[in-house]
Amino acid sequence: MISIRRKLLMYLFGGMISATLLAGFATYVQVRHEMNEMFDYQLQQIATAFPTELSVSHTLQVGDDSEDEVMLQIWYKDNQLLFTSAPTIQLRRVNTIGFSKTRLNQQNWRVYSQLDQGRFIQVSQPTAIRNRMAASMALRSLIPFVVLIPLLGLLIWIVVGRALQPIGRLAASINQRTPETLESISDGVYPPELQPMLLALNGLLARLEQARTTQRAFVSDAAHELRTPLAALKLQLQLVERDNQDPELQPGLGKLHQRLNRASHLVQQLLTLARHEGRLPDRRYQKVNLQLLVAGVVSDLAPQAEHKHVDLGVIAAADGSDHAIYAYGDVENLRILLGNLVDNAVRYTPAYGRVDVSVSSADGYALLQVSDNGPGIPAADRERVFDRFYRREGSGVSGSGLGLFIARTIAAQHDATIELGNPDDGQGLLATLRIKQMVADPRSRSATRTAFPLREQHESPNIS
Ligand SMILES: Nc1ncnc2c1ncn2[C@@H]1O[C@H](COP(=O)(O)OP(=O)(O)OP(=O)(O)O)[C@@H](O)[C@H]1O
Ligand SMILES: [Mg+2]
């Protein structure tokens, strides 16, 4: 499909060049007509004012310019040539009196002849001379156009570019829309020609937003509704366990417990997802101290790590700086994000493993890193694990497959990225959250690794 810009430029340039050529041709036709009249008059004048004393050897030059040279011939009545101004040219005598045409050596001649005192006077001129002169005059009349064409071309180029700018702006505006930002496009800045398209697009965006809201509300409501019966079931199970000490029943009850926990976790993750999808209101963004955020998350997960004999700790920034590092974001959501990364590290690392969490900064970005020495994730699978409900087989650990999806959703809200890679020693997984850093605070922080347990050292941290 040919682009509108190219089409406009093609038609406008084509039109301009055709109009110029047409103007040139019209000038040529007009000039030739006038030139014919002028030269005919000249031929007539020469015939009337021919010299009285002439011989065959006499040559006659008419006019200053040899280009408009005319040929004069005189015959007696008995067809005997009395005089010719160009003896080498054998132009025959015409039969008509007045203006006529004749041909010699594939050349057309314009002829004027008259009878005068018994003599036949014939004045002739090649018509090619007239055409040549008319063409040269027409071409000269086109010179101003030739100068103007590049200027007009430039003007057309600029005008077409400017006229099409709103389309580019609209495309950029549509490009900015993500599933999280589906607000309608403001129509004030677009020309009337684009309004129908804008109207249709805004209608579509509104319907999409509506569909998303409905879907989110459904997931949230369903998860919420499921929480209560699950909690009741758990309670019921605990009562049964308490009242019934039959050892034969214990394995079955234990499995039931496990399944119920899994179902509760899934419902909790779904609820988190439904709550944290979508764009956050601006008021929720604030300055977040990342070291305190890390300390809070690590202390929350410390019991889980301790239970599994995993050494969970916070290490100093890789660049050795001990300043507080800040980012602009929503504390609650960032806590959930980091919580999911640390939770994965602790859960997928086998007993007696090690999990390190660090905060550092580089090139205006803050890096939150969680590394473990567990089984890791093969490079080919490191993108897929971010998919909804995707779980790698063989880990032997239960989960809903939503943790990394939630983490990435929250990262996107903060224009941040999460990357999975290998830790420096190659064993395990290194998850890196890269988020824009806010101006550093001069207050210094501890630069040493804070070994597990942390809960006592960071009791109720003040995050923001
Ligand atoms: N630190 C890790 N080491 C090894 N594998 C990991 C690690 N983190 C994530 N994975 C793999 O990525 C998959 C997806 O992780 P994700 O956190 O999205 O879901 P989940 O942990 O299975 O469930 P949920 O987090 O919702 O409880 C996991 O099933 C696991 O196979
Ligand atoms: Mg997880």
Short mmCIF file of N, CA and C in Angstrom, two decimals, residues 74-132:
data_model
loop_
_atom_site.label_atom_id
_atom_site.label_comp_id
_atom_site.label_asym_id
_atom_site.label_seq_id
_atom_site.Cartn_x
_atom_site.Cartn_y
_atom_site.Cartn_z
N ILE A 74 13.24 35.70 -58.70
CA ILE A 74 12.39 36.45 -59.65
C ILE A 74 12.44 35.74 -61.01
N TRP A 75 11.30 35.55 -61.55
CA TRP A 75 11.19 34.92 -62.89
C TRP A 75 10.50 35.90 -63.86
N TYR A 76 10.89 35.79 -65.13
CA TYR A 76 10.09 36.47 -66.16
C TYR A 76 8.83 35.67 -66.37
N LYS A 77 7.92 36.30 -67.10
CA LYS A 77 6.64 35.59 -67.31
C LYS A 77 6.81 34.26 -68.01
N ASP A 78 7.90 34.20 -68.89
CA ASP A 78 8.11 32.94 -69.62
C ASP A 78 8.94 31.94 -68.81
N ASN A 79 8.85 32.08 -67.50
CA ASN A 79 9.49 31.15 -66.56
C ASN A 79 11.02 31.18 -66.61
N GLN A 80 11.62 32.22 -67.14
CA GLN A 80 13.08 32.29 -67.14
C GLN A 80 13.53 32.97 -65.85
N LEU A 81 14.41 32.26 -65.10
CA LEU A 81 14.85 32.80 -63.82
C LEU A 81 15.70 34.04 -64.03
N LEU A 82 15.26 35.13 -63.49
CA LEU A 82 15.99 36.39 -63.66
C LEU A 82 16.97 36.60 -62.51
N PHE A 83 16.51 36.17 -61.31
CA PHE A 83 17.35 36.42 -60.13
C PHE A 83 17.05 35.38 -59.05
N THR A 84 18.13 34.99 -58.36
CA THR A 84 17.93 34.21 -57.13
C THR A 84 18.96 34.68 -56.10
N SER A 85 18.51 34.79 -54.86
CA SER A 85 19.44 35.27 -53.82
C SER A 85 20.32 34.13 -53.30
N ALA A 86 19.94 32.89 -53.60
CA ALA A 86 20.77 31.74 -53.17
C ALA A 86 20.86 30.76 -54.33
N PRO A 87 21.87 30.95 -55.21
CA PRO A 87 21.93 30.14 -56.43
C PRO A 87 22.07 28.64 -56.14
N THR A 88 22.58 28.27 -54.99
CA THR A 88 22.77 26.82 -54.70
C THR A 88 21.47 26.12 -54.35
N ILE A 89 20.45 26.88 -54.00
CA ILE A 89 19.19 26.25 -53.59
C ILE A 89 18.21 26.27 -54.78
N GLN A 90 17.81 25.07 -55.20
CA GLN A 90 16.95 24.94 -56.37
C GLN A 90 15.48 24.89 -55.95
N LEU A 91 14.98 25.96 -55.40
CA LEU A 91 13.58 25.97 -54.95
C LEU A 91 12.70 26.27 -56.16
N ARG A 92 11.68 25.42 -56.40
CA ARG A 92 10.85 25.58 -57.60
C ARG A 92 9.86 26.73 -57.43
N ARG A 93 9.40 27.19 -58.56
CA ARG A 93 8.44 28.28 -58.54
C ARG A 93 7.05 27.74 -58.18
N VAL A 94 6.36 28.41 -57.25
CA VAL A 94 5.02 27.94 -56.89
C VAL A 94 3.99 28.49 -57.87
N ASN A 95 2.82 27.92 -57.88
CA ASN A 95 1.83 28.32 -58.88
C ASN A 95 0.85 29.35 -58.35
N THR A 96 0.81 29.46 -57.03
CA THR A 96 -0.21 30.36 -56.46
C THR A 96 0.37 31.73 -56.17
N ILE A 97 -0.49 32.69 -56.17
CA ILE A 97 -0.13 34.05 -55.78
C ILE A 97 -0.53 34.20 -54.30
N GLY A 98 0.34 34.88 -53.56
CA GLY A 98 0.04 35.05 -52.13
C GLY A 98 0.84 34.05 -51.32
N PHE A 99 0.33 33.68 -50.14
CA PHE A 99 1.07 32.76 -49.26
C PHE A 99 0.79 31.31 -49.61
N SER A 100 1.84 30.52 -49.56
CA SER A 100 1.67 29.07 -49.78
C SER A 100 2.84 28.33 -49.15
N LYS A 101 2.82 27.01 -49.35
CA LYS A 101 3.89 26.18 -48.77
C LYS A 101 4.52 25.36 -49.87
N THR A 102 5.81 25.03 -49.67
CA THR A 102 6.44 24.10 -50.61
C THR A 102 7.47 23.30 -49.85
N ARG A 103 8.00 22.24 -50.51
CA ARG A 103 9.00 21.39 -49.82
C ARG A 103 10.23 21.24 -50.69
N LEU A 104 11.39 21.27 -50.03
CA LEU A 104 12.63 21.00 -50.75
C LEU A 104 13.56 20.28 -49.76
N ASN A 105 14.13 19.18 -50.25
CA ASN A 105 15.04 18.38 -49.40
C ASN A 105 14.45 18.11 -48.01
N GLN A 106 13.23 17.65 -47.98
CA GLN A 106 12.52 17.32 -46.72
C GLN A 106 12.41 18.51 -45.78
N GLN A 107 12.41 19.67 -46.34
CA GLN A 107 12.27 20.87 -45.52
C GLN A 107 11.05 21.64 -46.02
N ASN A 108 10.25 22.14 -45.07
CA ASN A 108 9.09 22.95 -45.45
C ASN A 108 9.51 24.41 -45.61
N TRP A 109 8.94 25.04 -46.62
CA TRP A 109 9.24 26.45 -46.86
C TRP A 109 7.92 27.23 -46.88
N ARG A 110 7.97 28.40 -46.28
CA ARG A 110 6.82 29.31 -46.35
C ARG A 110 7.14 30.27 -47.51
N VAL A 111 6.16 30.41 -48.40
CA VAL A 111 6.43 31.16 -49.64
C VAL A 111 5.41 32.30 -49.80
N TYR A 112 5.92 33.46 -50.22
CA TYR A 112 5.01 34.52 -50.63
C TYR A 112 5.38 34.90 -52.06
N SER A 113 4.36 34.97 -52.93
CA SER A 113 4.67 35.32 -54.32
C SER A 113 3.67 36.34 -54.83
N GLN A 114 4.21 37.15 -55.73
CA GLN A 114 3.32 38.15 -56.34
C GLN A 114 3.81 38.48 -57.76
N LEU A 115 2.91 39.00 -58.60
CA LEU A 115 3.26 39.41 -59.96
C LEU A 115 3.49 40.91 -59.94
N ASP A 116 4.62 41.29 -60.55
CA ASP A 116 4.90 42.72 -60.54
C ASP A 116 5.55 43.10 -61.87
N GLN A 117 4.96 43.92 -62.62
CA GLN A 117 5.44 44.38 -63.92
C GLN A 117 5.98 43.24 -64.76
N GLY A 118 5.14 42.26 -64.93
CA GLY A 118 5.50 41.12 -65.79
C GLY A 118 6.49 40.16 -65.15
N ARG A 119 6.84 40.37 -63.92
CA ARG A 119 7.79 39.44 -63.27
C ARG A 119 7.09 38.72 -62.10
N PHE A 120 7.56 37.47 -61.91
CA PHE A 120 6.98 36.66 -60.80
C PHE A 120 7.98 36.68 -59.64
N ILE A 121 7.58 37.36 -58.55
CA ILE A 121 8.51 37.49 -57.41
C ILE A 121 8.11 36.48 -56.34
N GLN A 122 9.11 35.71 -55.89
CA GLN A 122 8.82 34.70 -54.86
C GLN A 122 9.82 34.86 -53.71
N VAL A 123 9.26 35.09 -52.50
CA VAL A 123 10.12 35.22 -51.31
C VAL A 123 9.81 34.01 -50.40
N SER A 124 10.87 33.27 -50.01
CA SER A 124 10.63 32.03 -49.25
C SER A 124 11.52 31.98 -48.01
N GLN A 125 11.04 31.21 -47.05
CA GLN A 125 11.80 31.05 -45.79
C GLN A 125 11.51 29.65 -45.23
N PRO A 126 12.55 28.92 -44.77
CA PRO A 126 12.30 27.59 -44.17
C PRO A 126 11.48 27.75 -42.87
N THR A 127 10.43 26.97 -42.78
CA THR A 127 9.59 27.10 -41.57
C THR A 127 10.34 26.62 -40.31
N ALA A 128 11.37 25.76 -40.49
CA ALA A 128 12.14 25.27 -39.34
C ALA A 128 12.72 26.44 -38.55
N ILE A 129 13.12 27.50 -39.27
CA ILE A 129 13.69 28.67 -38.58
C ILE A 129 12.66 29.26 -37.62
N ARG A 130 11.43 29.37 -38.13
CA ARG A 130 10.36 29.94 -37.27
C ARG A 130 10.12 29.06 -36.05
N ASN A 131 10.05 27.72 -36.29
CA ASN A 131 9.77 26.80 -35.17
C ASN A 131 10.88 26.87 -34.13
N ARG A 132 12.12 26.91 -34.65
CA ARG A 132 13.26 26.95 -33.73
C ARG A 132 13.20 28.19 -32.82
#
